[in-house]
């Protein structure tokens, strides 16, 4: 609790005001990631391996952008920093602990940007959402990695719609997921998309208690790799059931 409070307070000091409401969920992700480190390790390694594989074949490595860089648990930041001239990490929030780690390792070519990449405000206002259009302004862009953020765009936007008393706008959620996929597909550079697509909650006998699509009805694109991620292993939510997510990479 104390370390969470310190992480929260230190992050609030360096986070622009409009992004401070998101610190709480970053801190709770950080706590859960610490508790579930053993169970998440294979997923995190699969993500890093896929990104390393993606950059291995690249001839030009000037600027790389990571969307949803978060805690840098599933992003091989050492390799990206070593192999690219500039690495730009984009997330709602960069925790103080993550910033300290970057400083301690002296990654001088790594930049942090606080940004909402959902397109939520435009979609709610009835405007065309082009949340990744800012990438067109990034000079010498050779790689964009979407690192386990797409499902969170749907989940976070659903929460915001509910909070605004607008819970039935599934069309908005679908549009935002499509906008991310279309935005990545339209980029004139190499891209890597890693995302969870669905989850299942099951008990120890395999009996399914709940399952849901995480892409808001948008069909998952064809994957090059696929694996599962025990996001809430036994004991995290309840000792008798676990939540497992399906993950794809392409
Ligand atoms: C599952 S975590 C990704 C983990 C991260 N790639 C890592 O290596 O630790 C999802 C991340 O997406 C970020 N996120 C969620 N919605 C976002 C949005 N609308 N804009 C930018 N980032 C967002 C969260 O803050 C969180 O850091």
PDB file of N, CA, C and O in Angstrom, residues 43 86 102 138 162 218 228:
ATOM      1  N   UNK A  43       4.048 -14.800 -21.311  1.00  0.00           N
ATOM      2  CA  UNK A  43       3.388 -13.828 -22.201  1.00  0.00           C
ATOM      3  C   UNK A  43       4.340 -12.669 -22.510  1.00  0.00           C
ATOM      4  O   UNK A  43       4.508 -12.270 -23.668  1.00  0.00           O
ATOM      5  N   UNK A  86      15.996   6.901 -32.258  1.00  0.00           N
ATOM      6  CA  UNK A  86      15.065   7.505 -31.289  1.00  0.00           C
ATOM      7  C   UNK A  86      13.932   6.526 -31.022  1.00  0.00           C
ATOM      8  O   UNK A  86      13.435   5.878 -31.948  1.00  0.00           O
ATOM      9  N   UNK A 102      14.281   4.145 -16.683  1.00  0.00           N
ATOM     10  CA  UNK A 102      14.846   4.652 -17.939  1.00  0.00           C
ATOM     11  C   UNK A 102      16.047   5.556 -17.668  1.00  0.00           C
ATOM     12  O   UNK A 102      17.060   5.501 -18.359  1.00  0.00           O
ATOM     13  N   UNK A 138       5.610  12.338 -37.112  1.00  0.00           N
ATOM     14  CA  UNK A 138       6.859  11.851 -36.495  1.00  0.00           C
ATOM     15  C   UNK A 138       7.912  11.681 -37.582  1.00  0.00           C
ATOM     16  O   UNK A 138       7.725  10.890 -38.514  1.00  0.00           O
ATOM     17  N   UNK A 162     -19.971   4.442 -19.843  1.00  0.00           N
ATOM     18  CA  UNK A 162     -20.847   4.117 -18.706  1.00  0.00           C
ATOM     19  C   UNK A 162     -20.866   5.274 -17.714  1.00  0.00           C
ATOM     20  O   UNK A 162     -21.918   5.674 -17.217  1.00  0.00           O
ATOM     21  N   UNK A 218     -15.248  -6.434 -33.516  1.00  0.00           N
ATOM     22  CA  UNK A 218     -14.419  -6.340 -34.726  1.00  0.00           C
ATOM     23  C   UNK A 218     -13.640  -7.655 -34.854  1.00  0.00           C
ATOM     24  O   UNK A 218     -12.993  -8.083 -33.884  1.00  0.00           O
ATOM     25  N   UNK A 228      -1.699 -17.714 -24.980  1.00  0.00           N
ATOM     26  CA  UNK A 228      -2.634 -17.299 -23.935  1.00  0.00           C
ATOM     27  C   UNK A 228      -1.864 -16.593 -22.824  1.00  0.00           C
ATOM     28  O   UNK A 228      -0.649 -16.788 -22.665  1.00  0.00           O
TER      29      UNK A 228
END
